[in-house]
CSV table of N, CA and C in Angstrom, one decimal:
chain,number,residue,atom,x,y,z
M,1,UNK,N,-34.8,13.9,-23.3
M,1,UNK,CA,-33.7,13.1,-22.8
M,1,UNK,C,-32.8,14.0,-21.8
M,2,UNK,N,-32.6,15.2,-22.2
M,2,UNK,CA,-31.7,16.1,-21.3
M,2,UNK,C,-32.4,16.4,-20.0
M,3,UNK,N,-33.7,16.6,-20.0
M,3,UNK,CA,-34.4,16.9,-18.7
M,3,UNK,C,-34.4,15.7,-17.8
M,4,UNK,N,-34.5,14.5,-18.4
M,4,UNK,CA,-34.5,13.2,-17.6
M,4,UNK,C,-33.1,13.1,-16.9
M,5,UNK,N,-32.0,13.4,-17.6
M,5,UNK,CA,-30.7,13.3,-17.0
M,5,UNK,C,-30.6,14.3,-15.9
M,6,UNK,N,-31.1,15.5,-16.1
M,6,UNK,CA,-31.1,16.5,-15.0
M,6,UNK,C,-31.9,16.1,-13.8
M,7,UNK,N,-33.0,15.5,-14.0
M,7,UNK,CA,-33.8,15.0,-12.9
M,7,UNK,C,-33.1,13.9,-12.2
M,8,UNK,N,-32.5,13.0,-12.9
M,8,UNK,CA,-31.8,11.9,-12.3
M,8,UNK,C,-30.6,12.4,-11.5
M,9,UNK,N,-29.8,13.4,-12.0
M,9,UNK,CA,-28.7,14.0,-11.3
M,9,UNK,C,-29.2,14.7,-10.0
M,10,UNK,N,-30.3,15.4,-10.1
M,10,UNK,CA,-30.8,16.1,-8.9
M,10,UNK,C,-31.2,15.1,-7.8
M,11,UNK,N,-31.9,14.0,-8.2
M,11,UNK,CA,-32.2,13.0,-7.2
M,11,UNK,C,-31.0,12.3,-6.6
M,12,UNK,N,-30.0,12.1,-7.5
M,12,UNK,CA,-28.7,11.5,-7.0
M,12,UNK,C,-28.1,12.4,-6.0
M,13,UNK,N,-28.0,13.7,-6.3
M,13,UNK,CA,-27.4,14.7,-5.4
M,13,UNK,C,-28.1,14.7,-4.0
M,14,UNK,N,-29.4,14.5,-4.0
M,14,UNK,CA,-30.1,14.6,-2.8
M,14,UNK,C,-29.8,13.4,-1.8
M,15,UNK,N,-29.2,12.3,-2.4
M,15,UNK,CA,-28.9,11.2,-1.6
M,15,UNK,C,-27.4,11.1,-1.2
M,16,UNK,N,-26.6,11.9,-1.8
M,16,UNK,CA,-25.2,11.9,-1.5
M,16,UNK,C,-25.0,12.5,-0.2
M,17,UNK,N,-24.0,12.0,0.6
M,17,UNK,CA,-23.7,12.6,1.9
M,17,UNK,C,-23.1,14.1,1.7
M,18,UNK,N,-23.5,14.9,2.6
M,18,UNK,CA,-23.1,16.3,2.5
M,18,UNK,C,-21.7,16.4,3.2
M,19,UNK,N,-20.9,17.3,2.6
M,19,UNK,CA,-19.6,17.5,3.2
M,19,UNK,C,-19.7,18.7,4.0
M,20,UNK,N,-19.6,18.5,5.3
M,20,UNK,CA,-19.7,19.7,6.2
M,20,UNK,C,-18.2,20.1,6.6
M,21,UNK,N,-18.0,21.4,6.5
M,21,UNK,CA,-16.7,21.8,6.8
M,21,UNK,C,-16.6,22.4,8.2
M,22,UNK,N,-15.5,22.9,8.6
M,22,UNK,CA,-15.3,23.5,10.0
M,22,UNK,C,-16.2,24.7,10.2
M,23,UNK,N,-16.4,25.5,9.2
M,23,UNK,CA,-17.3,26.7,9.4
M,23,UNK,C,-18.7,26.3,9.7
M,24,UNK,N,-19.2,25.3,9.0
M,24,UNK,CA,-20.5,24.8,9.2
M,24,UNK,C,-20.7,24.2,10.6
M,25,UNK,N,-19.6,23.5,11.1
M,25,UNK,CA,-19.7,23.0,12.5
M,25,UNK,C,-19.7,24.1,13.5
M,26,UNK,N,-18.9,25.2,13.2
M,26,UNK,CA,-18.8,26.3,14.1
M,26,UNK,C,-20.2,27.0,14.2
M,27,UNK,N,-20.8,27.2,13.0
M,27,UNK,CA,-22.1,27.8,13.0
M,27,UNK,C,-23.2,27.0,13.7
M,28,UNK,N,-23.1,25.7,13.5
M,28,UNK,CA,-24.1,24.8,14.2
M,28,UNK,C,-23.9,24.9,15.7
M,29,UNK,N,-22.6,24.9,16.1
M,29,UNK,CA,-22.4,25.0,17.6
M,29,UNK,C,-22.9,26.4,18.1
M,30,UNK,N,-22.7,27.4,17.4
M,30,UNK,CA,-23.2,28.8,17.8
M,30,UNK,C,-24.7,28.7,17.9
M,31,UNK,N,-25.4,28.1,17.0
M,31,UNK,CA,-26.9,28.0,17.0
M,31,UNK,C,-27.3,27.1,18.3
M,32,UNK,N,-26.5,26.1,18.5
M,32,UNK,CA,-26.8,25.3,19.7
M,32,UNK,C,-26.7,26.0,21.0
M,33,UNK,N,-25.8,27.0,21.0
M,33,UNK,CA,-25.6,27.8,22.2
M,33,UNK,C,-26.8,28.8,22.4
M,34,UNK,N,-27.2,29.4,21.3
M,34,UNK,CA,-28.2,30.5,21.3
M,34,UNK,C,-29.7,30.0,21.3
M,35,UNK,N,-29.9,28.8,20.8
M,35,UNK,CA,-31.3,28.3,20.6
M,35,UNK,C,-32.1,28.2,21.9
M,36,UNK,N,-31.6,27.6,23.0
M,36,UNK,CA,-32.4,27.5,24.2
M,36,UNK,C,-32.8,28.8,24.8
M,37,UNK,N,-31.9,29.8,24.8
M,37,UNK,CA,-32.2,31.1,25.3
M,37,UNK,C,-33.2,31.8,24.5
M,38,UNK,N,-33.1,31.7,23.2
M,38,UNK,CA,-34.1,32.3,22.3
M,38,UNK,C,-35.5,31.7,22.5
M,39,UNK,N,-35.5,30.4,22.5
M,39,UNK,CA,-36.8,29.7,22.7
M,39,UNK,C,-37.4,30.0,24.0
M,40,UNK,N,-36.6,30.1,25.1
M,40,UNK,CA,-37.2,30.5,26.3
M,40,UNK,C,-37.7,31.9,26.3
M,41,UNK,N,-37.0,32.8,25.7
M,41,UNK,CA,-37.4,34.2,25.6
M,41,UNK,C,-38.7,34.4,24.9
M,42,UNK,N,-38.9,33.7,23.7
M,42,UNK,CA,-40.1,33.8,23.0
M,42,UNK,C,-41.3,33.2,23.8
M,43,UNK,N,-41.1,32.1,24.4
M,43,UNK,CA,-42.1,31.4,25.1
M,43,UNK,C,-42.5,32.2,26.4
M,44,UNK,N,-41.6,32.6,27.2
M,44,UNK,CA,-41.9,33.3,28.4
M,44,UNK,C,-42.4,34.7,28.1
M,45,UNK,N,-42.0,35.3,27.0
M,45,UNK,CA,-42.5,36.6,26.6
M,45,UNK,C,-44.0,36.5,26.2
M,46,UNK,N,-44.3,35.5,25.4
M,46,UNK,CA,-45.7,35.3,25.0
M,46,UNK,C,-46.6,35.0,26.1
M,47,UNK,N,-46.1,34.2,27.1
M,47,UNK,CA,-47.0,33.9,28.2
M,47,UNK,C,-47.1,35.1,29.1
M,48,UNK,N,-46.1,35.9,29.3
M,48,UNK,CA,-46.2,37.2,30.0
M,48,UNK,C,-47.1,38.1,29.4
M,49,UNK,N,-47.1,38.2,28.1
M,49,UNK,CA,-48.0,39.1,27.3
M,49,UNK,C,-49.4,38.7,27.5
M,50,UNK,N,-49.7,37.4,27.5
M,50,UNK,CA,-51.0,36.9,27.7
M,50,UNK,C,-51.5,37.2,29.1
M,51,UNK,N,-50.6,37.0,30.1
M,51,UNK,CA,-51.0,37.3,31.5
M,51,UNK,C,-51.3,38.8,31.6
M,52,UNK,N,-50.5,39.6,31.0
M,52,UNK,CA,-50.7,41.1,31.1
M,52,UNK,C,-52.0,41.5,30.4
M,53,UNK,N,-52.3,40.9,29.3
M,53,UNK,CA,-53.6,41.2,28.5
M,53,UNK,C,-54.8,40.7,29.3
M,54,UNK,N,-54.7,39.5,30.0
M,54,UNK,CA,-55.8,39.1,30.8
M,54,UNK,C,-56.0,40.0,32.0
M,55,UNK,N,-55.0,40.5,32.6
M,55,UNK,CA,-55.1,41.4,33.7
M,55,UNK,C,-55.7,42.7,33.2
M,56,UNK,N,-55.3,43.2,32.0
M,56,UNK,CA,-55.9,44.4,31.5
M,56,UNK,C,-57.4,44.2,31.2
M,57,UNK,N,-57.8,43.1,30.7
M,57,UNK,CA,-59.2,42.8,30.4
M,57,UNK,C,-60.0,42.8,31.7
M,58,UNK,N,-59.5,42.2,32.7
M,58,UNK,CA,-60.2,42.1,34.0
M,58,UNK,C,-60.3,43.5,34.6
M,59,UNK,N,-59.2,44.3,34.6
M,59,UNK,CA,-59.2,45.6,35.2
M,59,UNK,C,-60.1,46.6,34.4
M,60,UNK,N,-60.2,46.4,33.1
M,60,UNK,CA,-61.0,47.3,32.3
M,60,UNK,C,-62.5,46.8,32.2
M,61,UNK,N,-62.8,45.7,32.9
M,61,UNK,CA,-64.1,45.1,32.9
M,61,UNK,C,-64.6,44.6,31.6
M,62,UNK,N,-63.6,44.2,30.7
M,62,UNK,CA,-64.0,43.6,29.5
M,62,UNK,C,-64.5,42.1,29.8
M,63,UNK,N,-63.8,41.5,30.7
M,63,UNK,CA,-64.1,40.2,31.2
M,63,UNK,C,-64.7,40.4,32.6
M,64,UNK,N,-65.8,39.8,32.9
M,64,UNK,CA,-66.4,39.8,34.3
M,64,UNK,C,-66.9,41.2,34.6
M,65,UNK,N,-67.6,41.9,33.8
M,65,UNK,CA,-68.1,43.3,34.0
M,65,UNK,C,-69.0,43.3,35.2
M,66,UNK,N,-69.8,42.2,35.4
M,66,UNK,CA,-70.8,42.3,36.5
M,66,UNK,C,-70.2,42.0,37.9
M,67,UNK,N,-69.0,41.6,38.0
M,67,UNK,CA,-68.4,41.3,39.3
M,67,UNK,C,-67.4,42.4,39.6
M,68,UNK,N,-67.7,43.2,40.7
M,68,UNK,CA,-66.8,44.3,41.0
M,68,UNK,C,-65.4,43.8,41.7
M,69,UNK,N,-65.4,42.6,42.1
M,69,UNK,CA,-64.2,42.1,42.8
M,69,UNK,C,-63.0,41.8,41.7
M,70,UNK,N,-63.4,41.6,40.5
M,70,UNK,CA,-62.4,41.3,39.5
M,70,UNK,C,-61.5,42.4,39.1
M,71,UNK,N,-61.9,43.7,39.3
M,71,UNK,CA,-61.1,44.8,38.9
M,71,UNK,C,-59.7,44.8,39.7
M,72,UNK,N,-59.8,44.7,41.0
M,72,UNK,CA,-58.5,44.6,41.7
M,72,UNK,C,-57.7,43.4,41.4
M,73,UNK,N,-58.4,42.3,41.1
M,73,UNK,CA,-57.7,41.0,40.7
M,73,UNK,C,-57.0,41.3,39.4
M,74,UNK,N,-57.7,41.9,38.5
M,74,UNK,CA,-57.1,42.3,37.2
M,74,UNK,C,-55.9,43.1,37.3
M,75,UNK,N,-55.9,44.1,38.2
M,75,UNK,CA,-54.7,44.9,38.4
M,75,UNK,C,-53.6,44.1,38.9
M,76,UNK,N,-53.8,43.2,39.8
M,76,UNK,CA,-52.8,42.3,40.3
M,76,UNK,C,-52.2,41.4,39.2
M,77,UNK,N,-53.1,40.8,38.4
M,77,UNK,CA,-52.7,39.9,37.4
M,77,UNK,C,-51.9,40.7,36.3
M,78,UNK,N,-52.3,41.9,36.0
M,78,UNK,CA,-51.6,42.8,35.1
M,78,UNK,C,-50.2,43.1,35.6
M,79,UNK,N,-50.1,43.4,36.9
M,79,UNK,CA,-48.8,43.7,37.4
M,79,UNK,C,-47.8,42.5,37.4
M,80,UNK,N,-48.4,41.3,37.5
M,80,UNK,CA,-47.6,40.1,37.4
M,80,UNK,C,-47.1,39.9,35.9
M,81,UNK,N,-48.0,40.2,35.0
M,81,UNK,CA,-47.7,40.2,33.6
M,81,UNK,C,-46.6,41.2,33.2
M,82,UNK,N,-46.7,42.4,33.8
M,82,UNK,CA,-45.7,43.4,33.5
M,82,UNK,C,-44.3,42.9,34.1
M,83,UNK,N,-44.4,42.3,35.3
M,83,UNK,CA,-43.1,41.8,35.9
M,83,UNK,C,-42.5,40.7,35.0
M,84,UNK,N,-43.3,39.9,34.5
M,84,UNK,CA,-42.8,38.8,33.6
M,84,UNK,C,-42.2,39.3,32.3
M,85,UNK,N,-42.9,40.3,31.7
M,85,UNK,CA,-42.4,40.8,30.4
M,85,UNK,C,-41.1,41.6,30.7
M,86,UNK,N,-41.1,42.3,31.8
M,86,UNK,CA,-39.9,43.1,32.1
M,86,UNK,C,-38.7,42.3,32.5
M,87,UNK,N,-38.9,41.2,33.1
M,87,UNK,CA,-37.8,40.3,33.5
M,87,UNK,C,-37.3,39.4,32.4
M,88,UNK,N,-38.1,39.3,31.3
M,88,UNK,CA,-37.8,38.4,30.2
M,88,UNK,C,-36.4,38.6,29.7
M,89,UNK,N,-36.0,39.8,29.4
M,89,UNK,CA,-34.8,40.1,28.7
M,89,UNK,C,-33.6,39.8,29.7
M,90,UNK,N,-33.7,40.0,30.9
M,90,UNK,CA,-32.7,39.8,31.9
M,90,UNK,C,-32.5,38.3,32.1
M,91,UNK,N,-33.6,37.5,32.1
M,91,UNK,CA,-33.4,36.1,32.2
M,91,UNK,C,-32.8,35.5,30.9
M,92,UNK,N,-33.2,36.0,29.8
M,92,UNK,CA,-32.6,35.6,28.5
M,92,UNK,C,-31.1,35.8,28.5
M,93,UNK,N,-30.7,37.0,28.9
M,93,UNK,CA,-29.2,37.3,29.0
M,93,UNK,C,-28.5,36.4,29.9
M,94,UNK,N,-29.1,36.0,31.1
M,94,UNK,CA,-28.5,35.1,32.0
M,94,UNK,C,-28.3,33.7,31.4
M,95,UNK,N,-29.4,33.2,30.8
M,95,UNK,CA,-29.3,31.9,30.2
M,95,UNK,C,-28.2,31.9,29.1
M,96,UNK,N,-28.2,32.9,28.2
M,96,UNK,CA,-27.2,33.0,27.1
M,96,UNK,C,-25.8,33.1,27.7
M,97,UNK,N,-25.6,33.8,28.7
M,97,UNK,CA,-24.3,33.9,29.3
M,97,UNK,C,-23.8,32.6,29.8
M,98,UNK,N,-24.7,31.9,30.5
M,98,UNK,CA,-24.3,30.5,31.0
M,98,UNK,C,-24.0,29.6,29.9
M,99,UNK,N,-24.8,29.6,28.8
M,99,UNK,CA,-24.5,28.8,27.7
M,99,UNK,C,-23.2,29.1,27.0
M,100,UNK,N,-22.9,30.4,26.9
M,100,UNK,CA,-21.7,30.8,26.3
M,100,UNK,C,-20.5,30.4,27.1
M,101,UNK,N,-20.6,30.5,28.4
M,101,UNK,CA,-19.5,30.0,29.3
M,101,UNK,C,-19.3,28.5,29.1
M,102,UNK,N,-20.4,27.8,29.0
M,102,UNK,CA,-20.3,26.3,28.9
M,102,UNK,C,-19.5,25.9,27.6
M,103,UNK,N,-19.8,26.6,26.5
M,103,UNK,CA,-19.3,26.2,25.2
M,103,UNK,C,-18.1,27.1,24.7
M,104,UNK,N,-17.7,28.1,25.5
M,104,UNK,CA,-16.7,29.1,25.1
M,104,UNK,C,-15.4,28.4,24.6
M,105,UNK,N,-14.9,27.5,25.3
M,105,UNK,CA,-13.6,26.8,25.0
M,105,UNK,C,-13.7,26.1,23.6
M,106,UNK,N,-14.8,25.4,23.4
M,106,UNK,CA,-14.9,24.7,22.2
M,106,UNK,C,-15.1,25.6,21.0
M,107,UNK,N,-15.9,26.6,21.1
M,107,UNK,CA,-16.1,27.6,20.0
M,107,UNK,C,-14.8,28.4,19.7
M,108,UNK,N,-14.1,28.8,20.8
M,108,UNK,CA,-12.9,29.6,20.6
M,108,UNK,C,-11.8,28.7,19.9
M,109,UNK,N,-11.7,27.4,20.3
M,109,UNK,CA,-10.7,26.6,19.7
M,109,UNK,C,-11.0,26.3,18.2
M,110,UNK,N,-12.3,26.1,17.9
M,110,UNK,CA,-12.7,26.0,16.5
M,110,UNK,C,-12.5,27.2,15.7
M,111,UNK,N,-12.8,28.4,16.3
M,111,UNK,CA,-12.6,29.7,15.6
M,111,UNK,C,-11.1,29.9,15.3
M,112,UNK,N,-10.2,29.6,16.3
M,112,UNK,CA,-8.8,29.8,16.2
M,112,UNK,C,-8.2,28.9,15.1
M,113,UNK,N,-8.8,27.7,15.1
M,113,UNK,CA,-8.3,26.7,14.0
M,113,UNK,C,-8.7,27.3,12.6
M,114,UNK,N,-9.9,27.8,12.5
M,114,UNK,CA,-10.3,28.3,11.2
M,114,UNK,C,-9.5,29.6,10.8
M,115,UNK,N,-9.2,30.4,11.8
M,115,UNK,CA,-8.4,31.6,11.5
M,115,UNK,C,-7.0,31.4,11.2
M,116,UNK,N,-6.4,30.3,11.7
M,116,UNK,CA,-5.0,30.0,11.4
M,116,UNK,C,-4.8,29.3,10.1
M,117,UNK,N,-5.9,28.8,9.5
M,117,UNK,CA,-5.8,28.1,8.2
M,117,UNK,C,-5.7,29.0,7.1
């Protein structure tokens, strides 16, 4: 009988509306600011790494060993991959800075409200 009551209460709690407070709203807004920059950085970094790896494979003749023209192409592709991976952090910072500027007033007002309480 006791376990049935616990199960019923657990199910009931899962359907009750959650009470979000100001701190939760502030944390959600902070995630909203950072998520696009982080998603871009991971995606662009992964693509840059794949481009760099493809260039390395071509330059080291792992791919297309019978074609001598592919080695210089591989060096060029590898350099493009290096440029992408190197620029990734700076692009991430620029995106994050613009997002912070966009939401700064809202976040600061929420933080000041929380600190004054």
